[in-house]
Tab-separated table of C-alpha atoms in Angstrom:
chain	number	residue	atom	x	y	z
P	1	UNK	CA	0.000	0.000	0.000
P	2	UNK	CA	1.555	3.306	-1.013
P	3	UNK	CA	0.914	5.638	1.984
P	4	UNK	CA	1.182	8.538	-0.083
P	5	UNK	CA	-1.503	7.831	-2.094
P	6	UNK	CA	-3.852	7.894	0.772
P	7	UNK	CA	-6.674	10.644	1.075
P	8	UNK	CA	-8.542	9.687	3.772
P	9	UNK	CA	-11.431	12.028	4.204
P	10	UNK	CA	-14.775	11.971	6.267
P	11	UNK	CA	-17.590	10.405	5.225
P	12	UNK	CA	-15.731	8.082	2.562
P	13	UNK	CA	-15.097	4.659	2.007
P	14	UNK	CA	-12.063	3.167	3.827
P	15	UNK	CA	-9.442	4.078	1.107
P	16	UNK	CA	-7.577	0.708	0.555
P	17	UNK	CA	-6.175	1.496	-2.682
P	18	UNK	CA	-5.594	4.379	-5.246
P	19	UNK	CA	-6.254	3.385	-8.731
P	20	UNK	CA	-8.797	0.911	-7.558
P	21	UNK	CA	-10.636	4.067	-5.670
P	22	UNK	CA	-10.011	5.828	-8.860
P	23	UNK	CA	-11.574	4.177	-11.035
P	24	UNK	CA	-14.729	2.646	-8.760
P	25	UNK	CA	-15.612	6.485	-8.799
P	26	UNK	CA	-14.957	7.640	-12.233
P	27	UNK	CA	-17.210	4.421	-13.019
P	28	UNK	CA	-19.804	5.337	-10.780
P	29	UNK	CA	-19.847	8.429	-12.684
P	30	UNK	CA	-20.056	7.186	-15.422
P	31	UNK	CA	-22.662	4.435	-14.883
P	32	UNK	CA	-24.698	6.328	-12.621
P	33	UNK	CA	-25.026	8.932	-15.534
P	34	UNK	CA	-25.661	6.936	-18.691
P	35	UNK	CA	-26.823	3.528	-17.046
P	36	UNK	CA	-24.672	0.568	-16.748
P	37	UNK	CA	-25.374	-0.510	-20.219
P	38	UNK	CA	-24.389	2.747	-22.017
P	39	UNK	CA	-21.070	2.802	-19.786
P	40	UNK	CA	-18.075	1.855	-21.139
P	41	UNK	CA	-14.637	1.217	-19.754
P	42	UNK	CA	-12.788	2.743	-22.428
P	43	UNK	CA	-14.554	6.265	-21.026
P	44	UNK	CA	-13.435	5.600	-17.928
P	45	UNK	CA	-9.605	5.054	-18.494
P	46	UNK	CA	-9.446	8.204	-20.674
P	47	UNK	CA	-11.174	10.376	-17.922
P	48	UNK	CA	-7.994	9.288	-15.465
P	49	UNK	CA	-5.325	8.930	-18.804
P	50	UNK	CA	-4.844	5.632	-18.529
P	51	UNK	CA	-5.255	2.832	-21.307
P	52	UNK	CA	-7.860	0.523	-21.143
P	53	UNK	CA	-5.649	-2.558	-20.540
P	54	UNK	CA	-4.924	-0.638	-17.247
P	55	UNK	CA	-8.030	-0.652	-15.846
P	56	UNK	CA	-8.341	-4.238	-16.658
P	57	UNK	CA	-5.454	-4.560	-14.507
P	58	UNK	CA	-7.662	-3.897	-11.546
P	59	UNK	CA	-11.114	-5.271	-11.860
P	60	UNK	CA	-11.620	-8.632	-14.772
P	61	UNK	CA	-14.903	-6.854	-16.262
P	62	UNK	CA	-17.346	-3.776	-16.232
P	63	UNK	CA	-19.824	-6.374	-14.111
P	64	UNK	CA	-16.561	-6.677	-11.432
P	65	UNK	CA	-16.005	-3.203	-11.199
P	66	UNK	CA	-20.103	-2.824	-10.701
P	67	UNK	CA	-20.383	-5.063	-7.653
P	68	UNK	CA	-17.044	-2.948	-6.080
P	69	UNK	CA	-18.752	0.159	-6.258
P	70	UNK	CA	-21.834	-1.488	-4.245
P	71	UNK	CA	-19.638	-3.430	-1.626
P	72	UNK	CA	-17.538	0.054	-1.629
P	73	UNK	CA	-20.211	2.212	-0.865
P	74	UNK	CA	-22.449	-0.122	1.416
P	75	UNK	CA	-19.244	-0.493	3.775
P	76	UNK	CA	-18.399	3.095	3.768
P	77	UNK	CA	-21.990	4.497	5.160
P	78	UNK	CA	-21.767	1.218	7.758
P	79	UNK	CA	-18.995	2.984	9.130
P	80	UNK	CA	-19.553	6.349	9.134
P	81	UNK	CA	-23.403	6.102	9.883
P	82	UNK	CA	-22.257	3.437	12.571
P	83	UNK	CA	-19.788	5.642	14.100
P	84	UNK	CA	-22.037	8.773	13.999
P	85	UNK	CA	-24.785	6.749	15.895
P	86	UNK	CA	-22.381	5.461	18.363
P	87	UNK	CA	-21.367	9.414	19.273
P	88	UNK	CA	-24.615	10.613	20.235
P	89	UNK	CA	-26.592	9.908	22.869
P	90	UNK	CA	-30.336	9.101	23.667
P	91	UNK	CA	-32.698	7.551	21.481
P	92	UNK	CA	-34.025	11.499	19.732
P	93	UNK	CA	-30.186	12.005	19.213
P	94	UNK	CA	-29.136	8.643	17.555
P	95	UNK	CA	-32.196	9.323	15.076
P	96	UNK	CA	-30.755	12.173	13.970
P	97	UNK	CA	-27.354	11.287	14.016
P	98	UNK	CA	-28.364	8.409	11.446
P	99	UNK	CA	-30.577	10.150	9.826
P	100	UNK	CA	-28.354	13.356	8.615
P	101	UNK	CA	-25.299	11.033	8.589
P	102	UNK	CA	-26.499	8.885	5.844
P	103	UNK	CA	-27.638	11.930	4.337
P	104	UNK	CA	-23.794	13.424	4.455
P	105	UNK	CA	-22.446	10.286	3.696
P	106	UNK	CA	-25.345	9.983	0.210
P	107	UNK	CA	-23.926	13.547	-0.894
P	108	UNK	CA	-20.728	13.030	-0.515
P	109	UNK	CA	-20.308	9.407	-1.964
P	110	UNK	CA	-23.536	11.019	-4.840
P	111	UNK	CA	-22.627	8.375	-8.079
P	112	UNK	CA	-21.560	5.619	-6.047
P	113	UNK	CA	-25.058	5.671	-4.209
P	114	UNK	CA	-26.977	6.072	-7.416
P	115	UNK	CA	-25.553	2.967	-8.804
P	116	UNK	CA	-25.822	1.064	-5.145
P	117	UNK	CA	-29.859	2.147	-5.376
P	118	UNK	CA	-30.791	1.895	-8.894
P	119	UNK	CA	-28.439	-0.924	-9.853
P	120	UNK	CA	-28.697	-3.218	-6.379
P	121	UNK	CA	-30.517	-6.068	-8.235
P	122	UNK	CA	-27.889	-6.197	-10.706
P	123	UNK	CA	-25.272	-8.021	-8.668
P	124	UNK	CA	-23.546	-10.521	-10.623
P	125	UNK	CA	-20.968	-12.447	-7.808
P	126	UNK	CA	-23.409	-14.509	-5.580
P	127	UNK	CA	-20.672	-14.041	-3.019
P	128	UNK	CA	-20.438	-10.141	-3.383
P	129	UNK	CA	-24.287	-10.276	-3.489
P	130	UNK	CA	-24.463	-12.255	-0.071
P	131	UNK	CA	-21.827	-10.013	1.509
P	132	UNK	CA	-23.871	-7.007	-0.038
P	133	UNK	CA	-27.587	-8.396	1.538
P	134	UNK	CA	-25.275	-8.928	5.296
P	135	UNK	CA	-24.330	-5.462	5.163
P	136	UNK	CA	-27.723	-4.096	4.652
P	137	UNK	CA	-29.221	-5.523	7.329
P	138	UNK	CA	-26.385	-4.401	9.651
P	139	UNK	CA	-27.144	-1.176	8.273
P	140	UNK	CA	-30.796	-1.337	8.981
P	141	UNK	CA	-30.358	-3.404	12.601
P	142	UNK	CA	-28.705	-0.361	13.508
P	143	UNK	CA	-31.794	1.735	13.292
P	144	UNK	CA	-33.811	-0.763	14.515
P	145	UNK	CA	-32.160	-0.844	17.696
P	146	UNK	CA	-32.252	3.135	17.659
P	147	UNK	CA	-36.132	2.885	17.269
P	148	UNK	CA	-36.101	-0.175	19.687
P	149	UNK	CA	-34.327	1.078	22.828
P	150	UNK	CA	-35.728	4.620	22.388
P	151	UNK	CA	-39.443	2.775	22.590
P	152	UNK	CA	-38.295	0.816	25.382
P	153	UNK	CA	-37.300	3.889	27.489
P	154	UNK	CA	-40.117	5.823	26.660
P	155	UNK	CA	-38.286	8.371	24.281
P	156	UNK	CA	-40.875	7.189	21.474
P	157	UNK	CA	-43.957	6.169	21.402
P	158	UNK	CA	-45.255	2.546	21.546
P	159	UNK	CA	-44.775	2.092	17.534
P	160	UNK	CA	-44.104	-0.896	15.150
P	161	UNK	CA	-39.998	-0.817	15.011
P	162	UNK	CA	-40.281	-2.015	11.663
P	163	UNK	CA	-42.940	0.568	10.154
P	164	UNK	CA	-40.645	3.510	12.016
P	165	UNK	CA	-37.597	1.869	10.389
P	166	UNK	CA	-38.936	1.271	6.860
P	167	UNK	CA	-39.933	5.117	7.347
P	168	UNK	CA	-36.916	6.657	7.805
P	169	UNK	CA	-34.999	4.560	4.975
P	170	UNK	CA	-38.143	5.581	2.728
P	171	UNK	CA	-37.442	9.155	3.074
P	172	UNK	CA	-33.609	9.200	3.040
P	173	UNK	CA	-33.462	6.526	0.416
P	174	UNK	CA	-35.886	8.236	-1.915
P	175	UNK	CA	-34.040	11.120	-2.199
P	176	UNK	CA	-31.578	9.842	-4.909
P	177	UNK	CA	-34.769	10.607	-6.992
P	178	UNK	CA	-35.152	14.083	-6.696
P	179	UNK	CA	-32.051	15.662	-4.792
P	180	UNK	CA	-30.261	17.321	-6.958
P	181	UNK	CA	-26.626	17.802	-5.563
P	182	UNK	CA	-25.848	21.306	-7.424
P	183	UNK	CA	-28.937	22.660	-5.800
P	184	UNK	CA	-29.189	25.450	-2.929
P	185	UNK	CA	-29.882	22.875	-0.158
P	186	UNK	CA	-27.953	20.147	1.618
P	187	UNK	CA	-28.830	16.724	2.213
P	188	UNK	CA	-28.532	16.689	5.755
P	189	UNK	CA	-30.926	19.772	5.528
P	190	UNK	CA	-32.924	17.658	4.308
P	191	UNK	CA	-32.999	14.883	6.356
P	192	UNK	CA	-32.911	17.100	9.526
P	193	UNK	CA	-36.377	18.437	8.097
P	194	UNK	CA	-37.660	14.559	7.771
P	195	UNK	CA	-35.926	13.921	11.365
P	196	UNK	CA	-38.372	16.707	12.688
P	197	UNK	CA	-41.475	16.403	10.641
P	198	UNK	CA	-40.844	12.507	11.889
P	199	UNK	CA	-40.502	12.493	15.464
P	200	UNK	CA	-42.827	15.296	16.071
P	201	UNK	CA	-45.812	14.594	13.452
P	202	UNK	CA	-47.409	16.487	11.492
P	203	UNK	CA	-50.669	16.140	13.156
P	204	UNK	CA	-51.682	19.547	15.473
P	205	UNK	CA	-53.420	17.556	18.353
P	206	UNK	CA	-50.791	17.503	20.960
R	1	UNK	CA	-64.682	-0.366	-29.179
R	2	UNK	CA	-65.633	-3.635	-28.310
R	3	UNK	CA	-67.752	-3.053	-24.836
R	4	UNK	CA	-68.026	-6.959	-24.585
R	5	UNK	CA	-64.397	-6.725	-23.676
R	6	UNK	CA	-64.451	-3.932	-21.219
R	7	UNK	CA	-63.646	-5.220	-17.507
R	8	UNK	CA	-63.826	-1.240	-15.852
R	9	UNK	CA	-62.174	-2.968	-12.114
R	10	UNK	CA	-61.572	-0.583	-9.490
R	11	UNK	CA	-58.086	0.628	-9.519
R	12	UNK	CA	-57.248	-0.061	-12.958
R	13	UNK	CA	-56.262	2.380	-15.598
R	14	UNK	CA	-59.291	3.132	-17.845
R	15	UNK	CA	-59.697	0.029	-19.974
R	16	UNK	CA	-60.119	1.663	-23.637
R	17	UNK	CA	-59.501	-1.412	-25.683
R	18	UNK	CA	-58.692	-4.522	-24.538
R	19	UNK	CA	-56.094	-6.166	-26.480
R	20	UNK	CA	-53.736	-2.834	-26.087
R	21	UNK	CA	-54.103	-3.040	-22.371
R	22	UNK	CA	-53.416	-7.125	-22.206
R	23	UNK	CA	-50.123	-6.268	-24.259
R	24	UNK	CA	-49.005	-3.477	-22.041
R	25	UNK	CA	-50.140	-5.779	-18.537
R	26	UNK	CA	-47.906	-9.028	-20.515
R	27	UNK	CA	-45.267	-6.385	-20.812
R	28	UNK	CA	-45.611	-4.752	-17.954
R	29	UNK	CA	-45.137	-8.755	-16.141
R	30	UNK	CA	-41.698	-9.218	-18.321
R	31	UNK	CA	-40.527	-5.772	-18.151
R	32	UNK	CA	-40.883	-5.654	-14.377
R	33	UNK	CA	-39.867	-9.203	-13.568
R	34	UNK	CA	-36.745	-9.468	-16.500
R	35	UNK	CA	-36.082	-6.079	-16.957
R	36	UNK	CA	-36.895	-3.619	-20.190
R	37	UNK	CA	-33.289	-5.190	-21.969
R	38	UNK	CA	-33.973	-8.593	-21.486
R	39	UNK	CA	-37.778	-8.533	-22.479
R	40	UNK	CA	-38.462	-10.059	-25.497
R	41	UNK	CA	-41.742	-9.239	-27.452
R	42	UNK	CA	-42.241	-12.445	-28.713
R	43	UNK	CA	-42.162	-13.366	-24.470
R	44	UNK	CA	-45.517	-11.513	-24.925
R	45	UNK	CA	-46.759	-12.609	-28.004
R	46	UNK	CA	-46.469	-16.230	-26.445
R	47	UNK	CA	-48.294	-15.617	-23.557
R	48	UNK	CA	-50.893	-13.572	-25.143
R	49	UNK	CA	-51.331	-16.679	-27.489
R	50	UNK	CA	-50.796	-13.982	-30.842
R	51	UNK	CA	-48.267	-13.791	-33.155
R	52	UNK	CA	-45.206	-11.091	-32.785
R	53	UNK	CA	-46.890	-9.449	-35.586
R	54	UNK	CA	-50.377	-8.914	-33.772
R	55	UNK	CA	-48.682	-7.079	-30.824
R	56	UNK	CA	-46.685	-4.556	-33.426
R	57	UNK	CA	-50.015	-4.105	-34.738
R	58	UNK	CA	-50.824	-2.461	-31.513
R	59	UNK	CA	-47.019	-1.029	-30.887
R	60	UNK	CA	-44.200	-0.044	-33.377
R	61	UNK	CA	-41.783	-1.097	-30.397
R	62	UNK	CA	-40.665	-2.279	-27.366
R	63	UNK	CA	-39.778	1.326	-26.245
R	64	UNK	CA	-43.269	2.162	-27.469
R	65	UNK	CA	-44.697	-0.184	-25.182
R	66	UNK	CA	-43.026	0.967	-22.160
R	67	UNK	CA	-44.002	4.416	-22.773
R	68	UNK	CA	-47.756	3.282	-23.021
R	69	UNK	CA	-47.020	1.821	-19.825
R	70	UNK	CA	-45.639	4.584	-17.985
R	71	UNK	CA	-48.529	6.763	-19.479
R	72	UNK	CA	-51.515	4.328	-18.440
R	73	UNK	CA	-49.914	3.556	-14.721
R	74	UNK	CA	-49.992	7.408	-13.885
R	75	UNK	CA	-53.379	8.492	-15.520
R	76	UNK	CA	-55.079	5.853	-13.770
R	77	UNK	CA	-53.682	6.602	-10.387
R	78	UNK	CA	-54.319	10.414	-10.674
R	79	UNK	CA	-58.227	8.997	-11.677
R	80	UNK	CA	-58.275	6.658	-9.112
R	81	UNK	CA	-56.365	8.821	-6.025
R	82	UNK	CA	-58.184	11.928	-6.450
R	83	UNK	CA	-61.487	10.088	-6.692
R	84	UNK	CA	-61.002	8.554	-3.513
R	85	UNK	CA	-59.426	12.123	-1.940
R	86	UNK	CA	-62.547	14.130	-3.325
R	87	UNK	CA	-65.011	12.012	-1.243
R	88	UNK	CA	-62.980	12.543	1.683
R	89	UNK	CA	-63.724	15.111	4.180
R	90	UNK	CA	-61.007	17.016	6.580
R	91	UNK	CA	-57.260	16.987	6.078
R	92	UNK	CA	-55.952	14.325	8.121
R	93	UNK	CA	-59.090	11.940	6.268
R	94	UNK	CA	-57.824	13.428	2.885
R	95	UNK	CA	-54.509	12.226	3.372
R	96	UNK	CA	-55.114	9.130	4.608
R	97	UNK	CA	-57.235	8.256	1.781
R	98	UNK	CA	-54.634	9.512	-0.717
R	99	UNK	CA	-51.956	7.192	1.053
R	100	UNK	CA	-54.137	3.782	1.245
R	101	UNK	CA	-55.675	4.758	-2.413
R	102	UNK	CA	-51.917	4.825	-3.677
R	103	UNK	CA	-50.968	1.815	-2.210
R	104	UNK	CA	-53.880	0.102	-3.051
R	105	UNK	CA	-53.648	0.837	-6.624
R	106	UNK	CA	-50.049	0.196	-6.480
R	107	UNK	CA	-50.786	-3.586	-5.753
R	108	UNK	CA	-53.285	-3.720	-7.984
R	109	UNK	CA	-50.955	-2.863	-10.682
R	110	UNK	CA	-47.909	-3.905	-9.086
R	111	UNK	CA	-45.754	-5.027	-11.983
R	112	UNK	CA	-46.896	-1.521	-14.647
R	113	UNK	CA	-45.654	0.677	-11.187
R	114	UNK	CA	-42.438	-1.493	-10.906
R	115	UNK	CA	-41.603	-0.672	-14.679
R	116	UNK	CA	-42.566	3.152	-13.846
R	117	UNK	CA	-40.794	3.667	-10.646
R	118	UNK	CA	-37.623	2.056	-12.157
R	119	UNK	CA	-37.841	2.751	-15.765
R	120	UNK	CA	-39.220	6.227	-15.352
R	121	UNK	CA	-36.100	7.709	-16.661
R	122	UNK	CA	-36.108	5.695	-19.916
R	123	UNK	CA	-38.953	6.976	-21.740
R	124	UNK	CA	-37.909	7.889	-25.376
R	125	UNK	CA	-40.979	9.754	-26.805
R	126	UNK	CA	-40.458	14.095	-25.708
R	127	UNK	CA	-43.854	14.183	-26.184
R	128	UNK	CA	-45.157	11.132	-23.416
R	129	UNK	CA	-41.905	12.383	-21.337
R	130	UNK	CA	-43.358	15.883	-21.120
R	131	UNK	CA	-47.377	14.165	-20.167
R	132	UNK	CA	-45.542	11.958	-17.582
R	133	UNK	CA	-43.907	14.718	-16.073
R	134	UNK	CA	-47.312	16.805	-16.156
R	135	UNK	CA	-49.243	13.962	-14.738
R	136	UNK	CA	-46.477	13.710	-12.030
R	137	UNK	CA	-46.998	17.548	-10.912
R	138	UNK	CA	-50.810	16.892	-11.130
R	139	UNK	CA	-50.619	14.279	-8.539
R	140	UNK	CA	-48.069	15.586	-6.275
R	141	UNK	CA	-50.302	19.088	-6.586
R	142	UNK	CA	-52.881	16.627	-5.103
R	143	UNK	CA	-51.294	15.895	-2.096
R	144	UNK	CA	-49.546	19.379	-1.460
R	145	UNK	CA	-53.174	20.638	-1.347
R	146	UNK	CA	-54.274	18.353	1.154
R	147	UNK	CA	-50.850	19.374	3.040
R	148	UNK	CA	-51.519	22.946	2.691
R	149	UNK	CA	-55.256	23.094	3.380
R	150	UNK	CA	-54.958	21.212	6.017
R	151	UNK	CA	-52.322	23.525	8.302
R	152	UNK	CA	-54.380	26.469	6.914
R	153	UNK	CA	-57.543	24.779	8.860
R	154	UNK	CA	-55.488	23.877	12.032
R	155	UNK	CA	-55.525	20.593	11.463
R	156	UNK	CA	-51.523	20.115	10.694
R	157	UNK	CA	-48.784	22.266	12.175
R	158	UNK	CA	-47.000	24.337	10.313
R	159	UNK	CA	-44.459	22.862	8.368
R	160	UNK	CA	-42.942	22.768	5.045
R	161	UNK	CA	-45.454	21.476	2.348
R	162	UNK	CA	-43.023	19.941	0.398
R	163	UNK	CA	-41.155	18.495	3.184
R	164	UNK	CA	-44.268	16.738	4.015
R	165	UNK	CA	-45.118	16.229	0.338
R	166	UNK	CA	-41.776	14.202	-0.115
R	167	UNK	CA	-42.003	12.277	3.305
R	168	UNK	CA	-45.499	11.106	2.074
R	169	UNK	CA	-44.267	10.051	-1.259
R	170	UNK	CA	-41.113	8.393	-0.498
R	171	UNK	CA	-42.991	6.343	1.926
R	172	UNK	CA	-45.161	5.028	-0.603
R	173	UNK	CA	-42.870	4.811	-3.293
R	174	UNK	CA	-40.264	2.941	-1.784
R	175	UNK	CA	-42.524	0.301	-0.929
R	176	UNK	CA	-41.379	-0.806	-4.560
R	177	UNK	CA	-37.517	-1.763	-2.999
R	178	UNK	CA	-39.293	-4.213	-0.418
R	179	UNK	CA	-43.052	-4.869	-0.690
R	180	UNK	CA	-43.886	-8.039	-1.533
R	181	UNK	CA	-47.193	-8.993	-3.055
R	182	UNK	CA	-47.297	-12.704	-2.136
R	183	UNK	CA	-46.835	-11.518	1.370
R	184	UNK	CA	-49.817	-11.659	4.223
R	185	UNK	CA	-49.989	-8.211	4.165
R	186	UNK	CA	-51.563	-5.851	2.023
R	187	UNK	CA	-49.727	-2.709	1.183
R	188	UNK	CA	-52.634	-0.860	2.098
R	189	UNK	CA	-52.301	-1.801	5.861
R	190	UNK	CA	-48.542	-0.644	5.695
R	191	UNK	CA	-49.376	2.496	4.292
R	192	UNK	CA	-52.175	2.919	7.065
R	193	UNK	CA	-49.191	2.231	9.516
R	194	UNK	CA	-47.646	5.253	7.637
R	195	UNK	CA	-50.153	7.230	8.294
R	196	UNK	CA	-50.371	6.848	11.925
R	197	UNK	CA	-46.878	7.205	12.248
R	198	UNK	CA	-46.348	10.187	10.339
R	199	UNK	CA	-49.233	11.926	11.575
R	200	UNK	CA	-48.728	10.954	14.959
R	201	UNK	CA	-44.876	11.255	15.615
R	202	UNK	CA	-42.506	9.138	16.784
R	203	UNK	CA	-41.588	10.956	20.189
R	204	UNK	CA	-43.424	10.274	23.491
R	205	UNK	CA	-42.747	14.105	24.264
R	206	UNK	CA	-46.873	15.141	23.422
């Protein structure tokens, strides 16, 4: 591992690698932009001026370099979102915590997630796949546990953990349909709203 | 029109002609299940029991197809939502009927909203592009109404409209990414669940 090479920054994935970082995101890009089909390799090793047979160096086929990008990215909001969570403190905080977390974490990592959320199905590697479904639910136990404990000490009302949880990964999930990342308005603006409009309802009888 | 094979059900699309609609439901089956690439035309022909020729009769191509699709799956949920809103009285029984009315015709035509949620993006005509999009304002400008009437009456706090909008929406349409339709429950309880929850709050603090 060349030490040099590493640009570790918040809210990444773990950087393991250089050119293998490289190219997962110019291919992320590039695949989140024009669809998986339409993307081709040759695109992506004259956006970092490399040739072609370079690229193939690091990942066998487009399909290899595909599943990366998922693993990549599902590993990098475990730990960030994960570590965020662990922070904060009291059932009202964790929610948030999560909540704008994977909203930072969405932004920052933008092409990688589109491709994670649009192209998820498309795993070709049963074991990458398997890995991929494990590391989802982790991701989604820890909100469940957020929902659970903060029901069990009377932070939150008596709800169904599941509903709450499918709720909050509705909203923030969603949002790689319509946020538009050049726009006036963060993410985690966003998801502080949902956090809000969430825990205290938008019902007036209180 | 042949009115010996209309079958008007509740929660369809309007049923013009019959042997357009039983090409774009066939379709809407492979599309959704295989994906728009893989889906073969003579898949549909077959199962329709007609010749490959018979369906271009009806369609000049695949692409055409999936337009229709996309067309017919958000025409009759704007007819069948704001029929069920408009006989609703209040805000908070407005918005509950436009969330179980969604979901409700979202299982009834599960597989034509699967090929619109994902596939929405791939339409190839300007012209059915620009109606989808309209149709799409139309039925959000649905719910914002209910949203906006609603705090204007008392009935909701004061939030953001389109905060709310979105939280509604993302709610229902991620139910896509997980709902299952051979499951024991219908989406219409979940999205009743929804509406508790969102109307409600999550926090004890009331």
């Amino acid at each position: 591992m060349n030490k040099s090479k590493l640009k570790p920054r918040m809210g990444r994935p773990p950087v393991l690698e250089n050119a293998r970082n490289r190219i997962l995101e110019e291919a992320a890009l590039l695949f989140g932009k024009d669809g998986f089909d339409n993307g081709s390799l040759s695109v992506v090793a004259e956006r970092l001026g490399v040739s072609k047979a370079a690229v193939y160096h690091y990942f066998g086929s487009k399909q290899e370099i595909y599943d990366a990008i998922i693993i990549r990215t599902l590993e990098g909001l475990l730990i960030f979102v994960g570590n965020s969570v662990a922070t904060s403190k009291g059932g009202e905080a964790k929610l948030k915590s999560f909540m704008t977390a994977h909203a930072s974490y969405f932004e920052e990592n933008y092409w990688s997630f589109v491709c994670m959320l649009i192209g998820y199905g498309g795993m070709a590697n049963p074991g990458l796949k398997f890995e991929a479904t494990q590391k989802r639910v982790e991701y989604e136990s820890i909100l469940r546990k957020i929902v659970a404990e903060g029901i069990a000490d009377g932070t939150f009302r008596n709800v169904d953990v599941t509903t709450a949880s499918h709720s909050v990964l509705s909203m923030l999930n969603w949002m790689v349909r319509w946020f538009n990342p050049n726009g006036p308005k963060r993410a985690e603006e966003f998801a502080l709203e949902y956090f809000e409009l969430l825990t205290l309802g938008l019902s007036s009888r209180q």
